Amino acid sequence: MTSHFSTRNATIPNDIDHTQWAQWQGRSSLRVFPSPAGRAASRIPAATALVDEAWSEVLALSPDADTAGMRAQFVCHWQFAELAQPGKVSWNLEPWRPVVDDNEMVASGCNPGGPEESF
């Protein structure tokens, strides 16, 4: 079950602990730090509603991340990061990465168009 916290008299999920914009090799990168509850939720197969909920949290924290390419990277990380690299500190999304189809996204390890940030 996803944990929740209250803010402004509204209850929202707590799948994302925080986000942080950074520069990597001279390019912008949004580091998304999933909460323990978010990591657990991401392991649930075919949890489309959960990924949408978590993406809404990312956008609440970093509204400028609202692009198709960054959402696709997030969905890929949500589905595969805890399987490929359990406990990875952050899921890194970059606005400069190209929008690609699902097969290419997965083949690129959720990082199309260039190497992954090592953080």
CSV table of C-alpha atoms in Angstrom, one decimal:
chain,number,residue,atom,x,y,z
A,1,MET,CA,0.0,0.0,0.0
A,2,THR,CA,1.3,3.5,-0.9
A,3,SER,CA,1.9,5.8,2.1
A,4,HIS,CA,0.4,9.2,2.1
A,5,PHE,CA,1.1,12.6,3.7
A,6,SER,CA,-1.1,15.6,4.1
A,7,THR,CA,-0.5,19.1,2.8
A,8,ARG,CA,-3.0,21.9,2.5
A,9,ASN,CA,-5.8,19.7,3.8
A,10,ALA,CA,-5.3,17.3,0.9
A,11,THR,CA,-3.9,13.8,1.0
A,12,ILE,CA,-1.5,12.9,-1.7
A,13,PRO,CA,0.6,9.8,-2.3
A,14,ASN,CA,4.2,9.7,-1.1
A,15,ASP,CA,5.9,7.7,-3.9
A,16,ILE,CA,8.5,10.4,-4.6
A,17,ASP,CA,10.6,11.7,-1.7
A,18,HIS,CA,12.0,14.7,-3.6
A,19,THR,CA,13.4,15.9,-6.9
A,20,GLN,CA,16.5,17.9,-7.7
A,21,TRP,CA,17.6,19.6,-10.9
A,22,ALA,CA,21.3,19.2,-11.6
A,23,GLN,CA,23.8,19.8,-14.4
A,24,TRP,CA,25.5,16.7,-15.9
A,25,GLN,CA,28.1,17.1,-18.7
A,26,GLY,CA,26.7,20.6,-19.2
A,27,ARG,CA,23.1,19.4,-19.6
A,28,SER,CA,20.1,19.5,-17.4
A,29,SER,CA,19.1,16.4,-15.5
A,30,LEU,CA,16.2,16.0,-13.0
A,31,ARG,CA,17.1,13.6,-10.3
A,32,VAL,CA,13.9,11.8,-9.0
A,33,PHE,CA,14.4,10.3,-5.5
A,34,PRO,CA,11.7,7.6,-5.0
A,35,SER,CA,10.5,7.0,-1.4
A,36,PRO,CA,10.6,3.4,0.0
A,37,ALA,CA,6.9,3.2,-0.7
A,38,GLY,CA,7.5,4.3,-4.3
A,39,ARG,CA,10.2,1.7,-4.8
A,40,ALA,CA,7.8,-1.0,-3.5
A,41,ALA,CA,4.9,0.3,-5.6
A,42,SER,CA,7.1,0.3,-8.7
A,43,ARG,CA,7.7,-3.4,-8.4
A,44,ILE,CA,4.0,-4.1,-8.8
A,45,PRO,CA,3.5,-5.4,-12.4
A,46,ALA,CA,1.2,-3.5,-14.7
A,47,ALA,CA,0.4,-0.8,-12.1
A,48,THR,CA,-0.6,2.0,-14.6
A,49,ALA,CA,-2.6,3.9,-12.1
A,50,LEU,CA,0.4,3.9,-9.7
A,51,VAL,CA,2.8,5.2,-12.2
A,52,ASP,CA,0.4,8.0,-13.2
A,53,GLU,CA,0.0,8.9,-9.5
A,54,ALA,CA,3.8,9.0,-9.0
A,55,TRP,CA,4.3,11.1,-12.1
A,56,SER,CA,1.8,13.6,-10.7
A,57,GLU,CA,4.0,13.8,-7.7
A,58,VAL,CA,7.1,14.5,-9.8
A,59,LEU,CA,5.2,17.3,-11.6
A,60,ALA,CA,4.0,18.8,-8.3
A,61,LEU,CA,7.6,19.0,-7.2
A,62,SER,CA,9.1,20.0,-10.6
A,63,PRO,CA,6.4,21.3,-13.0
A,64,ASP,CA,8.9,22.0,-15.7
A,65,ALA,CA,9.4,18.3,-16.1
A,66,ASP,CA,6.1,18.1,-18.0
A,67,THR,CA,7.3,16.8,-21.3
A,68,ALA,CA,6.5,13.6,-23.2
A,69,GLY,CA,10.1,12.5,-23.3
A,70,MET,CA,10.6,13.0,-19.5
A,71,ARG,CA,7.4,11.2,-18.7
A,72,ALA,CA,8.4,8.3,-20.9
A,73,GLN,CA,11.8,8.1,-19.1
A,74,PHE,CA,10.0,8.1,-15.8
A,75,VAL,CA,7.6,5.3,-16.8
A,76,CYS,CA,10.6,3.3,-18.0
A,77,HIS,CA,12.4,3.8,-14.7
A,78,TRP,CA,9.3,3.1,-12.7
A,79,GLN,CA,8.8,-0.2,-14.5
A,80,PHE,CA,12.5,-1.4,-14.6
A,81,ALA,CA,14.9,0.5,-12.3
A,82,GLU,CA,14.2,-1.5,-9.2
A,83,LEU,CA,14.6,-4.7,-11.2
A,84,ALA,CA,17.8,-3.7,-13.0
A,85,GLN,CA,19.4,-1.6,-10.3
A,86,PRO,CA,17.6,-2.1,-7.0
A,87,GLY,CA,18.0,0.8,-4.6
A,88,LYS,CA,19.6,3.1,-7.2
A,89,VAL,CA,19.8,6.5,-5.4
A,90,SER,CA,17.9,8.4,-8.0
A,91,TRP,CA,16.1,8.0,-11.3
A,92,ASN,CA,17.5,10.6,-13.6
A,93,LEU,CA,15.4,12.2,-16.3
A,94,GLU,CA,16.8,14.5,-19.0
A,95,PRO,CA,14.8,17.0,-21.1
A,96,TRP,CA,17.3,16.8,-23.9
A,97,ARG,CA,16.8,13.0,-24.6
A,98,PRO,CA,14.8,12.2,-27.7
A,99,VAL,CA,11.3,10.8,-27.6
A,100,VAL,CA,11.5,7.2,-28.8
A,101,ASP,CA,9.2,4.2,-28.9
A,102,ASP,CA,8.9,1.8,-26.0
A,103,ASN,CA,11.2,-0.8,-27.5
A,104,GLU,CA,14.0,1.7,-28.0
A,105,MET,CA,13.4,3.2,-24.5
A,106,VAL,CA,13.9,-0.2,-22.9
A,107,ALA,CA,16.8,-1.2,-25.1
A,108,SER,CA,18.6,2.1,-24.1
A,109,GLY,CA,18.1,1.3,-20.4
A,110,CYS,CA,15.6,4.2,-20.1
A,111,ASN,CA,18.3,6.7,-21.4
A,112,PRO,CA,17.9,7.1,-25.2
A,113,GLY,CA,20.2,9.4,-27.0
A,114,GLY,CA,23.3,9.2,-24.8
A,115,PRO,CA,25.0,7.7,-21.8
A,116,GLU,CA,23.3,7.5,-18.4
A,117,GLU,CA,24.4,9.9,-15.6
A,118,SER,CA,26.5,7.8,-13.2
A,119,PHE,CA,25.0,9.3,-10.0
